[in-house]
Amino acid sequence: MTLAIPMTAAQLVNVLYSVVDRIYLGRLPGTGHLALTGIGITIPIVSIIMGLANLCGTGGAPLCSICRGHGDNEEAERVMGNSFTLLVLLGVLATAFFMLLQEPILYLFGASPDTFIYADQYMTIYLCGTLFVMISLGMNPFINSQGFGRMGMLTVVIGAVLNIVLDPIFIFLLGMGVRGAALATVIAQGVSAVWVLQFLTSRRAILRLRRSCLRLQRRRVLRIISLGLSGFFMNMTNSLVQVVCNATLQSYGGDLYVGIMTIINSLREVFSMPVQGLTNGSQPVAGFNYGAGKYSRVRESIRFSVGVTVVYATVFWALAMLVPGLLIQVFNNEAEVIEKGIPALRIYFGLFVFMSLQMAGQGVFVSLGRSKQAVFFSLLRKAIINAPLTVILPIWMGTTGVFVAEAVSQLVGGLACFVTMYVTVYRPLGKVADDEPLPQHL
């Protein structure tokens, strides 16, 4: 609970970075839902950048926990140093790539002539802060993995509060509109990045970011990447599905439905990020005790993460079913958006509880270093089930098919991941006593 509560709060606050932008822009005078839709077009790019951060953060941090469980703090610091160097390199490459190809990418991702101007204004400024985003998101897990849950929470809270304060100043008071939202986000992420680096280089940290550990070592980098691929593919497949959804909705429903999907995605972030925080909170405990041979405590952490995430997801599922119109009005109060958005939202979140099972199951695989299973289930739900159905179902169901595809993928992907975790990890660990050597298949 010491780790999970701050990390859950941090994930919830982290959502405010993008969601607050969308709330303000959805009510920007004279733009209707077009500014909101334009921001929605940029979500896949933001998701890719976050995926690159997760590649290093969710790949390196669990390895640090396992190394600490073995008592090898020196290797844990080298893992963290290599992860930081990798973050910086990927951040520079991502910035250059998206800046050079920004216009064709935005049109590919579903922009129309009416919404491109808003998407272009936002991304031009946002990309200038890519490195800040990468460092704050990618290095914060290394604070949490050392047991400093509250400090990790402050990383996110400081940036989010700053973003909330600056948004109305830049957007409305200074009349910067979409550009103001992007600038507020960049400044907030920059402050968060400085906070993370200041802590990890201070004497308060158990594992410190040292210059001597920054040089990349091939074997270590491969371990980080192989384990981080789960978080990376989760973001990449989210990006893929969002591109397919935007393009399909643009074809069948136009800018209105792309705007509705932007609202639904914003709510999904609000709903799912805290669930991710709960599962991430159990990862350092599971990884440390797995490395130390305390398998009963690993099982205990699994029970905790699954139980709490399911209860949490059920509460938000109930909200989506009971007051969908109220949730939509937080972002936009146009009558047509509310009318078309209510049935879409109910379908999209109809089986949300099962997605929480996938998050919990994948969290277990990542925390124990089981990269193959984690990567497979990241790909299964989004790339193998969701994306194809998003293209196929609208042929018969129109725009409704896009939202049905998400619900089906939540059910199938969630059950498949959870059952596999139970059969291959949880139940077998119950047959091994603490401090006994693990069987070869574990």
Coordinates of C-alpha atoms in Angstrom, one line a residue:
M1 CA 0.0 0.0 0.0
T2 CA 2.9 2.3 0.7
L3 CA 4.0 2.1 -2.9
A4 CA 0.6 1.5 -4.6
I5 CA -1.3 4.5 -3.2
P6 CA 1.3 7.2 -4.1
M7 CA 1.8 5.6 -7.5
T8 CA -2.0 5.4 -8.1
A9 CA -2.4 9.0 -7.2
A10 CA 0.6 9.9 -9.4
Q11 CA -0.9 8.1 -12.4
L12 CA -4.2 9.8 -11.9
V13 CA -2.6 13.2 -11.7
N14 CA -0.4 12.3 -14.7
V15 CA -3.6 12.0 -16.8
L16 CA -4.3 15.7 -16.1
Y17 CA -1.4 16.7 -18.4
S18 CA -3.3 15.8 -21.5
V19 CA -6.9 15.7 -20.2
V20 CA -6.9 19.2 -18.8
D21 CA -5.6 20.5 -22.2
R22 CA -8.5 18.7 -23.9
I23 CA -11.1 20.1 -21.4
Y24 CA -10.0 23.7 -22.0
L25 CA -9.6 23.3 -25.7
G26 CA -13.0 21.6 -26.0
R27 CA -14.5 24.9 -24.8
L28 CA -12.3 27.2 -26.8
P29 CA -14.5 30.0 -28.2
G30 CA -15.1 29.8 -32.0
T31 CA -13.7 26.4 -32.7
G32 CA -16.5 24.0 -31.6
H33 CA -15.2 20.5 -31.4
L34 CA -12.5 21.0 -34.1
A35 CA -9.7 22.1 -31.7
L36 CA -10.5 19.0 -29.5
T37 CA -10.5 16.8 -32.6
G38 CA -7.2 18.3 -33.7
I39 CA -5.6 17.4 -30.3
G40 CA -7.1 13.9 -30.7
I41 CA -5.2 13.5 -33.9
T42 CA -1.9 14.0 -32.0
I43 CA -2.7 11.3 -29.4
P44 CA -0.9 8.5 -31.4
I45 CA 2.3 10.5 -31.6
V46 CA 2.2 11.3 -27.8
S47 CA 1.5 7.6 -27.2
I48 CA 4.6 6.6 -29.3
I49 CA 6.8 9.0 -27.3
M50 CA 5.4 7.6 -24.0
G51 CA 6.1 4.1 -25.4
L52 CA 9.7 4.9 -25.9
A53 CA 9.9 6.2 -22.3
N54 CA 8.3 3.0 -21.1
L55 CA 10.7 1.0 -23.1
C56 CA 13.5 2.2 -20.8
G57 CA 11.5 2.9 -17.6
T58 CA 9.4 -0.3 -17.3
G59 CA 12.3 -2.3 -18.7
G60 CA 15.1 -1.0 -16.4
A61 CA 13.2 -0.4 -13.1
P62 CA 12.0 -4.0 -12.6
L63 CA 15.6 -5.2 -13.3
C64 CA 16.8 -2.8 -10.6
S65 CA 14.3 -4.3 -8.1
I66 CA 15.4 -7.9 -9.0
C67 CA 19.1 -6.8 -8.7
R68 CA 18.4 -5.3 -5.3
G69 CA 16.7 -8.5 -4.2
H70 CA 19.9 -10.3 -5.1
G71 CA 21.9 -7.7 -3.1
D72 CA 23.7 -6.4 -6.2
N73 CA 23.2 -2.6 -6.0
E74 CA 26.2 -1.9 -8.3
E75 CA 24.5 -3.7 -11.2
A76 CA 21.2 -2.0 -10.4
E77 CA 22.9 1.4 -10.8
R78 CA 24.5 0.3 -14.1
V79 CA 21.0 -0.7 -15.3
M80 CA 19.6 2.7 -14.3
G81 CA 22.5 4.5 -16.0
N82 CA 22.2 2.6 -19.2
S83 CA 18.4 3.2 -19.2
F84 CA 19.0 7.0 -18.9
T85 CA 21.5 7.1 -21.8
L86 CA 19.0 5.0 -23.9
L87 CA 16.2 7.5 -23.0
V88 CA 18.2 10.5 -24.2
L89 CA 19.2 8.8 -27.5
L90 CA 15.7 7.7 -28.3
G91 CA 14.3 11.2 -27.3
V92 CA 16.6 13.0 -29.7
L93 CA 15.8 10.5 -32.6
A94 CA 12.0 10.8 -31.9
T95 CA 12.1 14.6 -32.0
A96 CA 14.0 14.7 -35.3
F97 CA 11.8 12.1 -36.9
F98 CA 8.4 13.6 -36.0
M99 CA 9.5 17.2 -36.8
L100 CA 10.7 16.2 -40.3
L101 CA 7.5 14.2 -41.1
Q102 CA 4.9 16.0 -39.1
E103 CA 2.5 17.0 -41.8
P104 CA 2.2 13.7 -43.7
I105 CA 2.0 11.8 -40.4
L106 CA -0.9 14.0 -39.0
Y107 CA -2.9 13.5 -42.2
L108 CA -2.2 9.8 -42.1
F109 CA -3.4 9.7 -38.5
G110 CA -6.8 11.1 -39.5
A111 CA -6.5 14.9 -39.8
S112 CA -8.7 16.8 -42.1
P113 CA -8.1 20.3 -43.6
D114 CA -10.3 21.7 -40.8
T115 CA -8.4 20.0 -37.9
F116 CA -4.9 19.9 -39.3
I117 CA -4.1 23.5 -38.2
Y118 CA -4.9 22.7 -34.6
A119 CA -2.9 19.4 -34.6
D120 CA 0.0 21.1 -36.3
Q121 CA 0.1 24.0 -33.8
Y122 CA 0.1 21.6 -30.8
M123 CA 2.7 19.1 -32.0
T124 CA 5.2 21.8 -33.2
I125 CA 5.6 23.0 -29.7
Y126 CA 5.1 19.7 -27.9
L127 CA 7.9 18.0 -29.8
C128 CA 10.3 20.7 -28.5
G129 CA 9.8 19.1 -25.1
T130 CA 10.1 15.5 -26.1
L131 CA 13.3 15.0 -24.1
F132 CA 11.6 16.4 -21.0
V133 CA 8.7 14.0 -21.4
M134 CA 11.1 11.0 -21.9
I135 CA 13.2 11.8 -18.8
S136 CA 10.3 12.5 -16.5
L137 CA 8.3 9.4 -17.5
G138 CA 11.2 7.1 -18.1
M139 CA 13.3 7.8 -15.0
N140 CA 10.5 8.2 -12.4
P141 CA 10.0 4.4 -12.2
F142 CA 13.6 4.2 -10.9
I143 CA 12.5 6.4 -7.9
N144 CA 9.5 4.1 -7.3
S145 CA 11.6 0.9 -7.6
Q146 CA 13.8 2.1 -4.7
G147 CA 10.7 2.3 -2.5
F148 CA 10.3 6.1 -2.6
G149 CA 6.6 6.1 -3.7
R150 CA 5.8 9.5 -2.3
M151 CA 8.8 11.1 -4.0
G152 CA 7.7 9.4 -7.3
M153 CA 4.2 10.8 -6.8
L154 CA 5.6 14.3 -6.3
T155 CA 7.4 14.1 -9.6
V156 CA 4.0 13.9 -11.4
V157 CA 2.1 16.1 -9.0
I158 CA 4.5 19.1 -9.4
G159 CA 4.3 19.0 -13.2
A160 CA 0.5 18.4 -13.3
V161 CA -0.3 21.2 -10.9
L162 CA 2.0 23.6 -12.9
N163 CA 0.3 22.5 -16.1
I164 CA -3.2 23.1 -14.7
V165 CA -2.2 26.6 -13.5
L166 CA -0.5 27.6 -16.8
D167 CA -3.1 26.2 -19.2
P168 CA -5.8 28.9 -18.7
I169 CA -3.1 31.6 -18.5
F170 CA -1.6 30.7 -21.9
I171 CA -4.8 29.5 -23.6
F172 CA -7.2 32.2 -22.7
L173 CA -5.4 35.1 -20.9
L174 CA -2.6 35.4 -23.4
G175 CA -4.8 34.2 -26.3
M176 CA -2.4 31.5 -27.4
G177 CA -5.1 28.8 -27.9
V178 CA -3.8 25.4 -28.9
R179 CA -0.2 26.6 -28.8
G180 CA -0.7 27.7 -25.2
A181 CA -1.8 24.2 -24.1
A182 CA 1.3 22.7 -25.7
L183 CA 3.6 25.2 -24.1
A184 CA 2.1 24.7 -20.7
T185 CA 2.7 20.9 -21.0
V186 CA 6.3 21.4 -22.1
I187 CA 7.1 23.7 -19.2
A188 CA 5.5 21.3 -16.7
Q189 CA 7.3 18.3 -18.1
G190 CA 10.6 20.2 -18.0
V191 CA 10.1 20.9 -14.3
S192 CA 9.3 17.3 -13.6
A193 CA 12.4 16.1 -15.5
V194 CA 14.6 18.4 -13.4
W195 CA 13.0 17.1 -10.2
V196 CA 13.6 13.5 -11.2
L197 CA 17.3 14.1 -12.1
Q198 CA 17.9 16.1 -8.9
F199 CA 16.6 13.3 -6.7
L200 CA 18.4 10.4 -8.6
T201 CA 21.8 12.3 -8.3
S202 CA 21.3 13.2 -4.7
R203 CA 22.5 11.4 -1.6
R204 CA 18.9 10.6 -0.6
A205 CA 18.6 8.0 -3.3
I206 CA 19.6 4.4 -2.6
L207 CA 20.6 3.9 -6.2
R208 CA 22.2 7.0 -7.7
L209 CA 22.5 8.1 -11.3
R210 CA 26.3 8.2 -11.8
R211 CA 28.4 9.3 -14.8
S212 CA 30.4 6.1 -14.6
C213 CA 27.2 4.0 -15.3
L214 CA 26.1 5.9 -18.4
R215 CA 28.2 4.0 -20.9
L216 CA 26.0 1.5 -22.8
Q217 CA 26.8 -2.2 -22.5
R218 CA 25.2 -4.4 -25.1
R219 CA 24.1 -7.3 -22.8
R220 CA 22.6 -4.9 -20.3
V221 CA 20.8 -2.8 -23.0
L222 CA 19.3 -6.0 -24.5
R223 CA 17.9 -7.0 -21.1
I224 CA 16.4 -3.6 -20.6
I225 CA 14.8 -3.5 -24.0
S226 CA 13.5 -7.1 -23.9
L227 CA 11.7 -6.5 -20.6
G228 CA 10.6 -2.9 -21.6
L229 CA 9.0 -4.2 -24.9
S230 CA 5.8 -4.9 -23.0
G231 CA 5.3 -1.3 -22.0
F232 CA 6.5 -0.2 -25.4
F233 CA 4.2 -2.4 -27.4
M234 CA 1.3 -1.4 -25.1
N235 CA 1.8 2.2 -26.1
M236 CA 2.6 1.4 -29.8
T237 CA -0.4 -0.8 -30.2
N238 CA -2.5 1.9 -28.5
S239 CA -1.1 4.3 -31.1
L240 CA -1.8 1.8 -33.9
V241 CA -5.4 1.3 -32.8
Q242 CA -6.0 5.0 -32.4
V243 CA -4.7 5.7 -35.9
V244 CA -7.0 3.0 -37.3
C245 CA -9.9 4.3 -35.2
N246 CA -9.4 7.9 -36.3
A247 CA -9.1 7.0 -40.0
T248 CA -12.1 4.7 -39.8
L249 CA -14.3 7.2 -37.9
Q250 CA -13.2 10.0 -40.3
S251 CA -14.4 7.8 -43.2
Y252 CA -17.7 6.7 -41.7
G253 CA -18.6 9.7 -39.4
G254 CA -16.3 12.7 -40.1
D255 CA -14.7 15.1 -37.6
L256 CA -17.6 14.7 -35.1
Y257 CA -16.8 11.1 -34.4
V258 CA -13.1 11.7 -34.2
G259 CA -13.9 14.3 -31.6
I260 CA -16.1 11.8 -29.7
M261 CA -13.2 9.3 -29.8
T262 CA -10.9 11.9 -28.4
I263 CA -13.3 12.4 -25.4
I264 CA -13.6 8.6 -24.9
N265 CA -9.8 8.2 -25.0
S266 CA -9.4 11.0 -22.4
L267 CA -11.8 9.2 -20.1
R268 CA -10.0 5.9 -20.8
E269 CA -6.8 7.5 -19.6
V270 CA -8.6 8.7 -16.4
F271 CA -10.0 5.3 -15.8
S272 CA -7.0 3.1 -16.7
M273 CA -4.0 5.1 -15.5
P274 CA -4.8 4.6 -11.8
V275 CA -5.2 0.9 -12.5
Q276 CA -1.8 1.0 -14.0
G277 CA -0.5 2.7 -10.9
L278 CA -1.9 0.0 -8.7
T279 CA -0.2 -2.8 -10.7
N280 CA 3.0 -0.8 -10.9
G281 CA 2.9 -0.3 -7.1
S282 CA 3.1 -4.1 -6.6
Q283 CA 5.9 -4.6 -9.1
P284 CA 8.9 -3.5 -6.9
V285 CA 7.6 -5.7 -4.1
A286 CA 7.1 -8.7 -6.4
G287 CA 10.4 -8.2 -8.2
F288 CA 12.4 -7.8 -5.0
N289 CA 10.9 -10.8 -3.3
Y290 CA 11.2 -12.9 -6.4
G291 CA 14.9 -12.1 -6.5
A292 CA 15.2 -12.9 -2.8
G293 CA 13.4 -16.2 -3.1
K294 CA 10.3 -15.2 -1.0
Y295 CA 7.7 -16.7 -3.2
S296 CA 4.8 -16.5 -0.7
R297 CA 5.2 -12.7 -0.7
V298 CA 5.2 -12.7 -4.5
R299 CA 1.8 -14.5 -4.5
E300 CA 0.6 -12.1 -1.9
S301 CA 1.5 -9.1 -4.1
I302 CA -0.3 -10.8 -7.0
R303 CA -3.5 -11.2 -5.0
F304 CA -3.3 -7.6 -3.9
S305 CA -2.8 -6.1 -7.4
V306 CA -5.5 -8.2 -8.9
G307 CA -8.1 -7.7 -6.2
V308 CA -7.7 -3.9 -5.9
T309 CA -7.6 -3.3 -9.6
V310 CA -10.8 -5.2 -10.3
V311 CA -12.7 -3.3 -7.5
Y312 CA -11.3 0.0 -8.8
A313 CA -12.2 -0.8 -12.4
T314 CA -15.7 -1.9 -11.4
V315 CA -16.4 1.5 -9.8
F316 CA -15.4 3.4 -13.0
W317 CA -17.3 1.0 -15.2
A318 CA -20.4 1.8 -13.1
L319 CA -19.9 5.5 -13.6
A320 CA -19.5 5.1 -17.4
M321 CA -22.8 3.1 -17.5
L322 CA -24.8 5.4 -15.2
V323 CA -23.7 8.9 -16.1
P324 CA -22.1 8.9 -19.6
G325 CA -23.6 12.2 -20.6
L326 CA -22.2 13.9 -17.5
L327 CA -18.7 12.6 -18.3
I328 CA -18.9 13.8 -21.9
Q329 CA -20.0 17.3 -20.8
V330 CA -16.7 17.7 -18.9
F331 CA -15.1 18.1 -22.3
N332 CA -17.8 19.4 -24.6
N333 CA -21.4 20.4 -24.2
E334 CA -22.5 20.5 -27.8
A335 CA -25.8 18.7 -28.1
E336 CA -24.8 16.5 -31.1
V337 CA -21.5 15.4 -29.4
I338 CA -23.5 14.4 -26.3
E339 CA -26.2 12.6 -28.3
K340 CA -23.8 10.5 -30.4
G341 CA -21.3 10.1 -27.7
I342 CA -23.4 8.5 -25.0
P343 CA -24.1 5.1 -26.8
A344 CA -20.5 5.1 -28.1
L345 CA -19.1 5.5 -24.6
R346 CA -21.3 2.8 -23.1
I347 CA -20.3 0.3 -25.7
Y348 CA -16.6 1.2 -25.4
F349 CA -16.5 0.7 -21.6
G350 CA -19.0 -2.1 -21.4
L351 CA -16.4 -4.7 -20.6
F352 CA -13.7 -2.5 -19.0
V353 CA -13.3 -4.7 -16.0
F354 CA -11.7 -7.4 -18.1
M355 CA -9.1 -4.9 -19.3
S356 CA -8.0 -4.4 -15.7
L357 CA -7.3 -8.2 -15.5
Q358 CA -4.9 -7.8 -18.4
M359 CA -3.1 -4.9 -16.7
A360 CA -2.8 -6.9 -13.5
G361 CA -1.6 -10.0 -15.4
Q362 CA 0.9 -8.1 -17.5
G363 CA 2.2 -6.3 -14.4
V364 CA 3.1 -9.7 -12.9
F365 CA 4.9 -10.8 -16.0
V366 CA 7.0 -7.6 -16.2
S367 CA 7.8 -7.6 -12.4
L368 CA 9.2 -11.2 -12.7
G369 CA 11.2 -10.5 -15.8
R370 CA 9.0 -12.6 -18.1
S371 CA 9.3 -10.4 -21.2
K372 CA 8.0 -12.9 -23.8
Q373 CA 4.6 -13.3 -22.1
A374 CA 4.3 -9.6 -21.4
V375 CA 5.1 -8.6 -25.0
F376 CA 2.7 -11.3 -26.4
F377 CA -0.3 -10.1 -24.5
S378 CA 0.5 -6.5 -25.3
L379 CA 0.2 -7.4 -29.0
L380 CA -2.7 -9.8 -28.7
R381 CA -5.4 -7.4 -27.5
K382 CA -4.6 -4.4 -29.6
A383 CA -2.7 -5.5 -32.7
I384 CA -4.2 -9.0 -33.2
I385 CA -7.8 -8.5 -32.0
N386 CA -8.7 -4.8 -31.9
A387 CA -7.1 -3.3 -35.0
P388 CA -8.5 -5.8 -37.5
L389 CA -12.0 -5.7 -35.9
T390 CA -11.9 -1.9 -36.1
V391 CA -11.5 -2.2 -39.8
I392 CA -13.9 -5.1 -40.4
L393 CA -16.9 -4.4 -38.1
P394 CA -17.7 -0.9 -39.4
I395 CA -18.4 -2.5 -42.8
W396 CA -21.7 -3.8 -41.3
M397 CA -22.1 -1.7 -38.2
G398 CA -20.8 1.7 -39.3
T399 CA -19.2 3.8 -36.5
T400 CA -20.6 1.5 -33.8
G401 CA -18.3 -1.2 -35.0
V402 CA -15.3 0.8 -33.9
F403 CA -16.5 0.9 -30.3
V404 CA -17.6 -2.8 -30.3
A405 CA -14.1 -3.8 -31.5
E406 CA -12.7 -2.3 -28.3
A407 CA -15.1 -4.1 -26.0
V408 CA -14.4 -7.5 -27.7
S409 CA -10.7 -7.0 -27.4
Q410 CA -11.0 -6.1 -23.7
L411 CA -12.9 -9.4 -23.0
V412 CA -10.8 -11.8 -25.0
G413 CA -7.4 -10.2 -24.3
G414 CA -8.1 -9.7 -20.6
L415 CA -9.2 -13.2 -19.9
A416 CA -6.4 -14.7 -22.0
C417 CA -3.7 -12.8 -20.1
F418 CA -5.1 -13.4 -16.6
V419 CA -5.7 -17.1 -17.0
T420 CA -2.2 -17.6 -18.5
M421 CA -0.7 -15.7 -15.5
Y422 CA -2.6 -17.8 -13.0
V423 CA -1.7 -21.1 -14.6
T424 CA 1.9 -20.4 -15.4
V425 CA 3.0 -18.2 -12.4
Y426 CA 0.6 -17.9 -9.5
R427 CA -0.4 -21.5 -9.0
P428 CA 3.1 -23.0 -9.7
L429 CA 4.7 -20.6 -7.2
G430 CA 2.3 -21.9 -4.5
K431 CA 4.0 -25.3 -4.8
V432 CA 7.5 -23.9 -4.1
A433 CA 8.6 -23.2 -0.5
D434 CA 10.4 -19.9 0.3
D435 CA 14.2 -20.0 -0.3
E436 CA 14.0 -23.3 -2.3
P437 CA 15.5 -23.4 -5.8
L438 CA 12.9 -22.7 -8.5
P439 CA 12.0 -25.5 -10.9
Q440 CA 13.5 -25.0 -14.4
H441 CA 10.2 -24.1 -15.9
L442 CA 9.8 -21.2 -13.5

